[in-house]
């Protein structure tokens, strides 16, 4: 649309209309909203059509300046003039004010976005899992003059890059992530624990492996989170290969601030929340608590089964070794032993059986690893998410709500001081100072109230995230059944190969009916 507008020539009324009808989550105005605005005027249909022809929209939306031009054309039309862009070019003074009514009444024309578009997560488990898969591998420790430290190779499938990180890097990343997204589920880190010697004892090896797994679960949950995954902090952690990633992370946070400061709907969160949000929150929290308890029990049982498979592997190996020891004994038998003539053959057979038992042991060990990697780890990653949700609920109650109540208490004290000052004459300067502090406290309370609603908004979304993850139960059950089928099939094949070899031990009987 021809004709330029200098925003300095725009009446305040234009800005008030713009603020009343623009999208709450955008700085533009929907064309349909403007069309409804046109219908409010007393302009004839032919002239309305002429104004409508001047609509310059992008993807069904008007920019602020495009709206101002159209408002000016409406004002000219109401003055009986032909609504032409040339009028704008010739308008030197302030643009005319259209007669559209009170701006606050116009907000009813605004397109009210469906709550589901903003509050509801349109995600599936497959979409979340498909966002990224991050591999975390332990690399050989680097030895300095006095210290050893553990380092990890972190490889993101999404960014197709490998970087090297220490535990302290994870610690700083977790710290800034929690500051940036205080109102969302940020998984906890495993404990650091100071190690006297790295990889020198069984307990330290187990600890380092458990910590590696826990860090892997943490970074995958973060990399797959619908909000974290698009944040600069995550990209920096997964891709920055410079020498000081910790400073880089802190600088990235300083540039953006927390989510409340950058989220476009943070101050409008209250408008999107359902009326019964507190009741929904209480119900969901109790349900998730029960789910958490049940999954902990499932994980404990799965860990025991994996441990039993490992113990079975050890027992089978030792059983085979004892058979080998028995078969290797070359001592001659006394003349009174009636089985002297057959013991030599039997002894050789016993010795050879140790090979099959070593294979059985290896299969049992593989079974234990499958149960640990495919079943226990999947249970643990969901448990980590559930625990972080419970931590978030506590942060909401002990953090945001507590700070709000404390601010209200402080405000009450100030008001009482002010009332006391009005009764008992004091110096004007001290009274003005108290008034200034009360205003500051009122602003602080207003900000806290907005943060409280935004915290509830985020909590509502994070609750949805837990339920989106719930179908992981079928993944876990599938992995469990498959591991059992594969393990029993592989071990069954070895047992079936072993059975015919027992014939010589039982004089031709294959062992199904021992001659005892």
Short mmCIF file of C-alpha atoms in Angstrom, two decimals:
data_model
loop_
_atom_site.label_atom_id
_atom_site.label_comp_id
_atom_site.label_asym_id
_atom_site.label_seq_id
_atom_site.Cartn_x
_atom_site.Cartn_y
_atom_site.Cartn_z
CA UNK A 1 0.00 0.00 0.00
CA UNK A 2 1.49 3.32 -1.07
CA UNK A 3 1.95 6.21 1.34
CA UNK A 4 4.46 6.32 4.18
CA UNK A 5 3.65 7.10 7.81
CA UNK A 6 5.93 8.79 10.29
CA UNK A 7 5.08 7.24 13.66
CA UNK A 8 5.54 10.65 15.24
CA UNK A 9 2.44 11.86 13.38
CA UNK A 10 0.33 9.00 14.77
CA UNK A 11 -2.24 9.95 17.43
CA UNK A 12 -2.13 8.09 20.75
CA UNK A 13 -5.56 6.64 19.86
CA UNK A 14 -3.96 4.63 17.03
CA UNK A 15 -1.56 3.00 19.47
CA UNK A 16 -4.38 2.24 21.90
CA UNK A 17 -6.42 0.57 19.15
CA UNK A 18 -3.37 -1.41 18.06
CA UNK A 19 -2.70 -2.65 21.60
CA UNK A 20 -6.37 -3.61 21.99
CA UNK A 21 -6.66 -5.76 18.88
CA UNK A 22 -3.17 -7.16 18.23
CA UNK A 23 -2.45 -10.83 18.88
CA UNK A 24 -1.43 -11.51 22.45
CA UNK A 25 1.43 -13.73 21.34
CA UNK A 26 2.47 -11.61 18.35
CA UNK A 27 3.09 -7.99 17.42
CA UNK A 28 0.75 -8.18 14.41
CA UNK A 29 -2.99 -7.89 13.85
CA UNK A 30 -5.01 -10.67 12.25
CA UNK A 31 -6.78 -9.58 9.06
CA UNK A 32 -10.05 -11.10 10.28
CA UNK A 33 -9.90 -8.90 13.38
CA UNK A 34 -9.45 -5.79 11.21
CA UNK A 35 -12.39 -6.84 9.03
CA UNK A 36 -14.57 -7.04 12.14
CA UNK A 37 -13.28 -3.61 13.13
CA UNK A 38 -14.41 -2.25 9.75
CA UNK A 39 -17.91 -3.60 10.31
CA UNK A 40 -18.21 -1.43 13.45
CA UNK A 41 -18.01 1.77 11.43
CA UNK A 42 -20.92 3.62 9.81
CA UNK A 43 -19.14 3.70 6.44
CA UNK A 44 -21.08 2.53 3.38
CA UNK A 45 -20.30 -0.87 1.90
CA UNK A 46 -18.76 0.48 -1.34
CA UNK A 47 -16.35 2.65 0.64
CA UNK A 48 -15.59 -0.25 3.03
CA UNK A 49 -14.69 -2.28 -0.05
CA UNK A 50 -12.28 0.45 -1.17
CA UNK A 51 -10.57 0.43 2.22
CA UNK A 52 -10.43 -3.38 2.26
CA UNK A 53 -8.63 -3.27 -1.10
CA UNK A 54 -5.81 -1.37 0.58
CA UNK A 55 -5.16 -4.17 3.10
CA UNK A 56 -1.50 -5.15 2.77
CA UNK A 57 -1.16 -8.40 4.76
CA UNK A 58 1.49 -11.05 5.11
CA UNK A 59 0.24 -14.57 5.85
CA UNK A 60 -3.11 -13.14 6.98
CA UNK A 61 -1.59 -10.59 9.35
CA UNK A 62 -1.14 -6.80 9.36
CA UNK A 63 1.94 -5.04 10.65
CA UNK A 64 1.53 -2.13 13.04
CA UNK A 65 2.23 0.50 10.37
CA UNK A 66 -0.16 -1.18 7.92
CA UNK A 67 -2.88 -0.95 10.57
CA UNK A 68 -2.11 2.74 11.16
CA UNK A 69 -2.51 3.47 7.44
CA UNK A 70 -5.87 1.70 7.38
CA UNK A 71 -7.05 3.56 10.50
CA UNK A 72 -6.17 6.83 8.78
CA UNK A 73 -8.16 5.79 5.69
CA UNK A 74 -11.16 4.95 7.93
CA UNK A 75 -10.91 8.43 9.50
CA UNK A 76 -10.74 10.10 6.08
CA UNK A 77 -13.77 8.07 4.90
CA UNK A 78 -15.71 9.12 8.01
CA UNK A 79 -14.93 12.73 7.07
CA UNK A 80 -16.54 12.11 3.68
CA UNK A 81 -13.27 11.92 1.75
CA UNK A 82 -12.29 9.27 -0.77
CA UNK A 83 -10.06 6.72 1.10
CA UNK A 84 -6.99 6.93 -1.11
CA UNK A 85 -3.33 6.38 -0.15
CA UNK A 86 -2.60 9.78 -1.76
CA UNK A 87 -4.34 11.42 1.20
CA UNK A 88 -1.61 9.98 3.44
CA UNK A 89 1.11 11.46 1.26
CA UNK A 90 -0.48 14.89 1.45
CA UNK A 91 -1.13 14.73 5.21
CA UNK A 92 1.49 16.93 6.86
CA UNK A 93 -0.05 17.30 10.31
CA UNK A 94 -1.12 14.58 12.76
CA UNK A 95 -3.27 11.89 11.18
CA UNK A 96 -7.05 12.11 11.74
CA UNK A 97 -8.68 10.10 14.52
CA UNK A 98 -11.26 7.49 13.41
CA UNK A 99 -14.48 7.07 15.35
CA UNK A 100 -14.31 3.45 16.55
CA UNK A 101 -15.29 3.68 20.19
CA UNK A 102 -13.28 3.06 23.35
CA UNK A 103 -10.14 1.00 22.70
CA UNK A 104 -10.81 -1.30 25.68
CA UNK A 105 -14.11 -2.31 24.06
CA UNK A 106 -12.28 -3.26 20.85
CA UNK A 107 -10.30 -6.01 22.59
CA UNK A 108 -13.38 -8.24 22.24
CA UNK A 109 -12.71 -8.27 18.48
CA UNK A 110 -9.30 -9.81 18.98
CA UNK A 111 -8.78 -13.35 17.82
CA UNK A 112 -8.65 -15.33 21.04
CA UNK A 113 -6.13 -18.08 20.39
CA UNK A 114 -7.36 -21.45 21.51
CA UNK A 115 -5.80 -22.40 24.83
CA UNK A 116 -4.61 -25.66 23.33
CA UNK A 117 -2.38 -23.72 20.91
CA UNK A 118 -0.37 -22.22 23.75
CA UNK A 119 -0.95 -24.28 26.87
CA UNK A 120 -1.18 -27.78 25.39
CA UNK A 121 1.93 -29.54 24.13
CA UNK A 122 1.38 -31.01 20.68
CA UNK A 123 4.03 -33.66 21.18
CA UNK A 124 4.28 -37.44 21.05
CA UNK A 125 6.85 -39.69 22.67
CA UNK A 126 8.31 -40.60 19.27
CA UNK A 127 8.75 -36.91 18.42
CA UNK A 128 10.53 -36.26 21.71
CA UNK A 129 12.81 -39.27 21.38
CA UNK A 130 13.53 -38.29 17.79
CA UNK A 131 14.79 -34.81 18.72
CA UNK A 132 18.23 -36.09 19.59
CA UNK A 133 20.21 -39.04 20.92
CA UNK A 134 23.38 -38.14 22.79
CA UNK A 135 26.11 -40.72 23.36
CA UNK A 136 28.32 -40.27 26.41
CA UNK A 137 31.52 -42.29 26.51
CA UNK A 138 34.30 -42.32 29.06
CA UNK A 139 37.72 -41.49 27.60
CA UNK A 140 41.06 -42.40 29.23
CA UNK A 141 41.87 -40.13 32.14
CA UNK A 142 44.26 -37.26 31.54
CA UNK A 143 47.07 -37.13 34.05
CA UNK A 144 48.45 -33.79 35.20
CA UNK A 145 51.34 -33.20 37.55
CA UNK A 146 49.22 -33.75 40.64
CA UNK A 147 45.67 -34.55 39.51
CA UNK A 148 43.75 -37.06 37.45
CA UNK A 149 40.31 -36.35 36.09
CA UNK A 150 37.60 -38.16 34.22
CA UNK A 151 36.57 -36.78 30.84
CA UNK A 152 33.64 -37.68 28.61
CA UNK A 153 33.16 -37.66 24.87
CA UNK A 154 29.69 -36.24 24.21
CA UNK A 155 28.29 -36.94 20.73
CA UNK A 156 25.02 -35.40 19.56
CA UNK A 157 23.22 -37.18 16.75
CA UNK A 158 21.29 -33.98 15.98
CA UNK A 159 24.30 -31.69 15.67
CA UNK A 160 26.58 -34.46 14.33
CA UNK A 161 29.53 -33.38 16.44
CA UNK A 162 31.58 -34.71 19.35
CA UNK A 163 32.86 -32.52 22.17
CA UNK A 164 34.76 -33.29 25.37
CA UNK A 165 33.32 -32.45 28.76
CA UNK A 166 34.31 -32.88 32.40
CA UNK A 167 31.93 -33.28 35.30
CA UNK A 168 32.51 -29.62 36.24
CA UNK A 169 31.23 -28.61 32.77
CA UNK A 170 28.03 -30.57 33.42
CA UNK A 171 27.79 -28.88 36.82
CA UNK A 172 27.93 -25.35 35.36
CA UNK A 173 25.54 -26.34 32.54
CA UNK A 174 23.06 -27.66 35.10
CA UNK A 175 23.42 -24.47 37.18
CA UNK A 176 22.68 -22.07 34.30
CA UNK A 177 19.94 -24.33 32.90
CA UNK A 178 18.18 -24.25 36.27
CA UNK A 179 18.51 -20.46 36.41
CA UNK A 180 17.18 -20.09 32.87
CA UNK A 181 14.32 -22.60 33.27
CA UNK A 182 13.49 -22.45 36.97
CA UNK A 183 9.84 -23.28 36.25
CA UNK A 184 10.50 -26.46 34.26
CA UNK A 185 11.72 -30.02 34.89
CA UNK A 186 15.50 -29.82 35.01
CA UNK A 187 16.88 -33.29 35.84
CA UNK A 188 19.32 -33.53 38.73
CA UNK A 189 22.99 -34.37 38.27
CA UNK A 190 24.55 -37.44 39.89
CA UNK A 191 26.89 -36.67 42.82
CA UNK A 192 30.43 -35.61 42.02
CA UNK A 193 32.26 -37.38 44.86
CA UNK A 194 35.94 -36.62 45.15
CA UNK A 195 37.99 -39.60 44.02
CA UNK A 196 41.43 -40.29 45.51
CA UNK A 197 42.44 -42.50 42.60
CA UNK A 198 40.58 -42.83 39.33
CA UNK A 199 39.81 -46.36 38.10
CA UNK A 200 42.00 -48.05 40.68
CA UNK A 201 39.44 -50.08 42.59
CA UNK A 202 36.25 -51.97 41.85
CA UNK A 203 34.12 -49.53 43.86
CA UNK A 204 35.52 -46.52 42.00
CA UNK A 205 35.02 -48.23 38.66
CA UNK A 206 31.41 -48.95 39.54
CA UNK A 207 30.89 -45.38 40.73
CA UNK A 208 32.35 -43.87 37.54
CA UNK A 209 30.24 -46.14 35.34
CA UNK A 210 27.07 -45.31 37.31
CA UNK A 211 27.88 -41.61 37.04
CA UNK A 212 28.50 -41.92 33.29
CA UNK A 213 25.10 -43.56 32.84
CA UNK A 214 23.39 -40.91 34.99
CA UNK A 215 25.04 -38.05 33.06
CA UNK A 216 23.93 -39.72 29.83
CA UNK A 217 20.34 -39.86 31.04
CA UNK A 218 20.53 -36.22 32.13
CA UNK A 219 21.81 -34.89 28.81
CA UNK A 220 19.34 -36.96 26.77
CA UNK A 221 16.36 -35.74 28.80
CA UNK A 222 17.57 -32.16 28.35
CA UNK A 223 18.32 -32.54 24.62
CA UNK A 224 14.83 -33.98 24.02
CA UNK A 225 12.89 -31.42 26.06
CA UNK A 226 10.65 -29.35 23.74
CA UNK A 227 11.86 -26.03 25.21
CA UNK A 228 15.42 -26.81 26.33
CA UNK A 229 16.35 -28.40 23.01
CA UNK A 230 15.84 -25.11 21.11
CA UNK A 231 17.75 -22.99 23.63
CA UNK A 232 21.19 -21.55 23.01
CA UNK A 233 22.51 -23.09 26.25
CA UNK A 234 21.92 -26.64 25.01
CA UNK A 235 23.40 -25.90 21.60
CA UNK A 236 26.47 -24.38 23.24
CA UNK A 237 26.98 -27.35 25.56
CA UNK A 238 26.63 -29.90 22.77
CA UNK A 239 28.64 -28.10 20.09
CA UNK A 240 31.14 -25.61 21.55
CA UNK A 241 34.64 -27.02 21.21
CA UNK A 242 36.58 -24.06 22.62
CA UNK A 243 38.74 -24.14 25.71
CA UNK A 244 36.32 -22.57 28.21
CA UNK A 245 32.79 -23.86 27.75
CA UNK A 246 31.84 -22.83 31.29
CA UNK A 247 32.40 -19.11 30.61
CA UNK A 248 30.61 -19.50 27.29
CA UNK A 249 27.58 -20.99 29.06
CA UNK A 250 27.49 -18.27 31.71
CA UNK A 251 27.78 -15.55 29.07
CA UNK A 252 24.93 -17.11 27.06
CA UNK A 253 22.69 -17.03 30.13
CA UNK A 254 23.59 -13.42 30.95
CA UNK A 255 22.54 -12.35 27.46
CA UNK A 256 19.08 -13.91 27.71
CA UNK A 257 18.09 -14.06 31.39
CA UNK A 258 15.48 -16.46 32.71
CA UNK A 259 12.52 -17.76 30.72
CA UNK A 260 10.08 -15.32 32.31
CA UNK A 261 12.03 -12.45 30.73
CA UNK A 262 12.06 -13.95 27.21
CA UNK A 263 8.79 -15.87 26.89
CA UNK A 264 6.29 -13.78 24.92
CA UNK A 265 3.28 -14.89 26.94
CA UNK A 266 4.91 -14.88 30.39
CA UNK A 267 2.99 -11.83 31.61
CA UNK A 268 -0.26 -13.14 30.10
CA UNK A 269 -0.06 -16.65 31.51
CA UNK A 270 -3.03 -16.12 33.82
CA UNK A 271 -5.34 -15.64 30.82
CA UNK A 272 -4.51 -19.10 29.48
CA UNK A 273 -4.82 -21.07 32.70
CA UNK A 274 -8.00 -23.08 33.34
CA UNK A 275 -10.11 -21.92 36.27
CA UNK A 276 -9.49 -25.14 38.18
CA UNK A 277 -5.72 -25.14 37.65
CA UNK A 278 -4.96 -25.74 41.36
CA UNK A 279 -7.31 -28.75 41.51
CA UNK A 280 -5.83 -30.16 38.30
CA UNK A 281 -2.33 -29.68 39.69
CA UNK A 282 -3.15 -31.46 42.96
CA UNK A 283 -4.77 -34.41 41.17
CA UNK A 284 -1.95 -34.78 38.67
CA UNK A 285 0.71 -34.47 41.34
CA UNK A 286 -0.81 -37.28 43.39
CA UNK A 287 -1.19 -39.51 40.33
CA UNK A 288 2.41 -38.90 39.25
CA UNK A 289 3.62 -39.59 42.79
CA UNK A 290 1.93 -43.02 42.67
CA UNK A 291 3.36 -43.70 39.21
CA UNK A 292 6.80 -42.75 40.51
CA UNK A 293 6.54 -45.19 43.42
CA UNK A 294 5.42 -48.03 41.14
CA UNK A 295 8.22 -47.43 38.64
CA UNK A 296 10.77 -47.41 41.46
CA UNK A 297 9.59 -50.89 42.44
CA UNK A 298 9.74 -52.06 38.83
CA UNK A 299 13.29 -50.73 38.52
CA UNK A 300 14.36 -52.44 41.75
CA UNK A 301 13.02 -55.80 40.48
CA UNK A 302 14.65 -55.33 37.08
CA UNK A 303 17.98 -54.57 38.78
CA UNK A 304 17.69 -57.78 40.82
CA UNK A 305 16.98 -59.82 37.68
CA UNK A 306 19.99 -58.31 35.91
CA UNK A 307 22.13 -59.02 38.96
CA UNK A 308 20.90 -62.62 39.07
CA UNK A 309 21.86 -63.07 35.40
CA UNK A 310 25.37 -61.87 36.22
CA UNK A 311 25.54 -64.16 39.24
CA UNK A 312 24.29 -67.03 37.07
CA UNK A 313 27.11 -66.28 34.61
CA UNK A 314 29.67 -66.49 37.42
CA UNK A 315 28.16 -69.71 38.80
CA UNK A 316 28.12 -71.39 35.38
CA UNK A 317 31.72 -70.41 34.76
CA UNK A 318 32.84 -71.71 38.16
CA UNK A 319 30.80 -74.91 37.66
CA UNK A 320 32.63 -75.52 34.39
CA UNK A 321 36.01 -74.81 35.97
CA UNK A 322 35.34 -77.33 38.73
CA UNK A 323 34.45 -79.92 36.11
CA UNK A 324 37.70 -79.10 34.33
CA UNK A 325 39.66 -79.42 37.59
CA UNK A 326 38.00 -82.76 38.26
CA UNK A 327 38.72 -83.96 34.73
CA UNK A 328 42.35 -82.79 34.90
CA UNK A 329 43.17 -84.82 37.99
CA UNK A 330 45.67 -87.42 36.76
CA UNK A 331 45.86 -89.35 40.00
CA UNK A 332 45.68 -93.13 39.56
CA UNK A 333 42.81 -94.96 41.18
CA UNK A 334 43.32 -97.73 43.74
CA UNK A 335 42.77 -101.32 42.62
CA UNK A 336 39.60 -101.63 44.69
CA UNK A 337 37.81 -98.93 42.57
CA UNK A 338 35.37 -100.89 40.40
CA UNK A 339 34.98 -97.98 37.96
CA UNK A 340 38.69 -97.79 37.24
CA UNK A 341 38.26 -99.02 33.70
CA UNK A 342 35.84 -96.24 32.69
CA UNK A 343 37.12 -93.28 34.74
CA UNK A 344 39.76 -92.26 32.19
CA UNK A 345 37.11 -91.70 29.49
CA UNK A 346 34.75 -90.00 31.91
CA UNK A 347 37.51 -87.71 33.11
CA UNK A 348 38.32 -86.49 29.60
CA UNK A 349 34.62 -85.83 28.97
CA UNK A 350 34.31 -83.77 32.13
CA UNK A 351 37.28 -81.67 31.11
CA UNK A 352 35.83 -80.94 27.67
CA UNK A 353 32.45 -79.91 29.14
CA UNK A 354 34.04 -76.82 30.72
CA UNK A 355 34.11 -75.19 27.27
CA UNK A 356 30.32 -75.40 26.93
CA UNK A 357 29.85 -74.03 30.42
CA UNK A 358 32.12 -71.09 29.57
CA UNK A 359 29.87 -70.39 26.56
CA UNK A 360 26.79 -70.64 28.81
CA UNK A 361 28.43 -68.24 31.24
CA UNK A 362 29.10 -65.77 28.45
CA UNK A 363 25.47 -65.98 27.29
CA UNK A 364 24.21 -65.37 30.83
CA UNK A 365 26.53 -62.36 31.16
CA UNK A 366 25.20 -60.96 27.87
CA UNK A 367 21.68 -61.47 29.20
CA UNK A 368 22.56 -59.46 32.32
CA UNK A 369 24.00 -56.63 30.21
CA UNK A 370 20.90 -56.56 28.00
CA UNK A 371 18.64 -56.39 31.05
CA UNK A 372 20.77 -53.58 32.46
CA UNK A 373 21.14 -51.54 29.26
CA UNK A 374 17.72 -52.07 27.67
CA UNK A 375 15.41 -52.42 30.67
CA UNK A 376 16.97 -50.89 33.79
CA UNK A 377 18.31 -47.84 31.92
CA UNK A 378 14.93 -47.11 30.31
CA UNK A 379 13.30 -47.35 33.74
CA UNK A 380 15.96 -45.08 35.20
CA UNK A 381 15.57 -42.36 32.56
CA UNK A 382 11.83 -42.17 33.23
CA UNK A 383 12.45 -42.22 36.98
CA UNK A 384 14.90 -39.32 36.58
CA UNK A 385 12.17 -37.37 34.78
CA UNK A 386 9.57 -38.22 37.44
CA UNK A 387 11.94 -37.18 40.23
CA UNK A 388 12.70 -33.88 38.48
CA UNK A 389 8.95 -33.25 38.26
CA UNK A 390 8.61 -33.75 42.01
CA UNK A 391 11.57 -31.39 42.52
CA UNK A 392 9.81 -28.82 40.31
CA UNK A 393 6.64 -29.04 42.40
CA UNK A 394 8.68 -28.35 45.53
CA UNK A 395 10.44 -25.40 43.85
CA UNK A 396 7.06 -23.96 42.92
CA UNK A 397 5.71 -24.24 46.46
CA UNK A 398 8.83 -23.40 48.44
CA UNK A 399 10.23 -20.90 45.96
CA UNK A 400 7.70 -18.81 44.04
CA UNK A 401 4.81 -19.10 46.51
CA UNK A 402 7.04 -18.60 49.54
CA UNK A 403 8.69 -15.49 48.04
CA UNK A 404 5.26 -14.10 47.15
CA UNK A 405 3.99 -14.58 50.70
CA UNK A 406 7.15 -13.05 52.14
CA UNK A 407 6.80 -10.01 49.84
CA UNK A 408 3.18 -9.56 50.90
CA UNK A 409 4.22 -9.71 54.56
CA UNK A 410 6.90 -7.08 53.97
CA UNK A 411 4.38 -4.92 52.12
CA UNK A 412 1.97 -5.17 55.07
CA UNK A 413 4.68 -3.98 57.45
CA UNK A 414 5.45 -1.00 55.23
CA UNK A 415 1.78 -0.03 55.01
CA UNK A 416 1.51 -0.13 58.79
CA UNK A 417 4.60 2.06 59.05
CA UNK A 418 3.04 4.48 56.60
CA UNK A 419 -0.18 4.62 58.61
CA UNK A 420 1.85 5.22 61.75
CA UNK A 421 3.74 8.03 60.00
CA UNK A 422 0.46 9.69 58.99
CA UNK A 423 -0.66 9.71 62.63
CA UNK A 424 2.65 10.74 64.16
CA UNK A 425 4.35 13.65 62.34
CA UNK A 426 7.74 12.72 60.90
CA UNK A 427 10.27 14.37 58.61
CA UNK A 428 8.95 14.80 55.07
CA UNK A 429 12.03 13.14 53.58
CA UNK A 430 11.56 9.94 55.60
CA UNK A 431 7.86 9.79 54.66
CA UNK A 432 8.66 10.21 50.95
CA UNK A 433 11.34 7.54 51.24
CA UNK A 434 8.82 5.16 52.81
CA UNK A 435 6.30 5.95 50.05
CA UNK A 436 8.96 5.19 47.43
CA UNK A 437 9.75 1.87 49.09
CA UNK A 438 6.04 0.97 49.17
CA UNK A 439 5.74 1.68 45.44
CA UNK A 440 8.80 -0.49 44.77
CA UNK A 441 7.35 -3.26 46.89
CA UNK A 442 4.02 -3.03 45.05
CA UNK A 443 5.87 -3.44 41.75
CA UNK A 444 7.80 -6.38 43.17
CA UNK A 445 4.56 -8.04 44.32
CA UNK A 446 2.99 -7.52 40.91
CA UNK A 447 6.02 -9.13 39.25
CA UNK A 448 5.89 -12.03 41.70
CA UNK A 449 2.21 -12.56 40.99
CA UNK A 450 2.96 -12.68 37.26
CA UNK A 451 5.81 -15.09 37.92
CA UNK A 452 3.52 -17.23 40.07
CA UNK A 453 1.01 -17.56 37.22
CA UNK A 454 3.80 -18.24 34.73
CA UNK A 455 5.17 -20.88 37.09
CA UNK A 456 1.73 -22.54 37.15
CA UNK A 457 1.57 -22.26 33.36
CA UNK A 458 4.92 -24.03 32.98
CA UNK A 459 3.97 -26.59 35.63
CA UNK A 460 0.84 -27.39 33.63
CA UNK A 461 2.96 -27.98 30.51
CA UNK A 462 5.56 -30.04 32.36
CA UNK A 463 2.76 -32.20 33.79
CA UNK A 464 1.71 -32.88 30.21
CA UNK A 465 5.32 -33.82 29.43
CA UNK A 466 5.20 -36.56 32.07
CA UNK A 467 2.05 -38.02 30.52
CA UNK A 468 3.60 -37.79 27.04
CA UNK A 469 6.47 -39.92 28.36
CA UNK A 470 4.18 -42.52 29.94
CA UNK A 471 3.96 -44.72 26.79
CA UNK A 472 7.65 -45.44 27.39
CA UNK A 473 6.17 -48.24 29.51
CA UNK A 474 5.50 -50.21 26.33
CA UNK A 475 9.11 -49.62 25.20
CA UNK A 476 10.34 -50.97 28.54
CA UNK A 477 8.09 -54.03 28.46
CA UNK A 478 9.08 -54.73 24.86
CA UNK A 479 12.77 -54.51 25.76
CA UNK A 480 12.23 -56.79 28.77
CA UNK A 481 10.36 -59.47 26.80
CA UNK A 482 12.82 -59.33 23.90
CA UNK A 483 15.81 -59.67 26.23
CA UNK A 484 14.25 -62.72 27.87
CA UNK A 485 13.33 -64.35 24.54
CA UNK A 486 16.81 -63.75 23.12
CA UNK A 487 18.56 -64.89 26.30
CA UNK A 488 16.55 -68.11 26.67
CA UNK A 489 16.89 -68.89 22.96
CA UNK A 490 20.67 -68.47 22.97
CA UNK A 491 21.20 -70.42 26.18
CA UNK A 492 18.71 -73.08 25.09
CA UNK A 493 20.72 -73.63 21.91
CA UNK A 494 23.92 -74.21 23.93
CA UNK A 495 22.15 -76.58 26.36
CA UNK A 496 20.77 -78.52 23.38
CA UNK A 497 24.27 -78.83 21.91
CA UNK A 498 25.58 -79.97 25.28
CA UNK A 499 22.98 -82.68 25.92
CA UNK A 500 24.21 -85.27 23.32
CA UNK A 501 27.77 -84.94 24.66
CA UNK A 502 26.64 -86.37 27.98
CA UNK A 503 26.03 -89.80 26.42
CA UNK A 504 29.50 -91.07 27.23
CA UNK A 505 29.05 -90.04 30.85
CA UNK A 506 25.96 -92.20 31.25
CA UNK A 507 26.85 -95.16 29.13
CA UNK A 508 24.84 -94.07 26.13
CA UNK A 509 22.01 -92.51 28.16
CA UNK A 510 21.81 -88.80 27.31
CA UNK A 511 21.23 -87.77 30.89
CA UNK A 512 17.48 -87.46 30.76
CA UNK A 513 17.30 -90.56 33.03
CA UNK A 514 20.53 -90.77 35.02
CA UNK A 515 21.45 -94.37 35.97
CA UNK A 516 21.25 -93.71 39.73
#
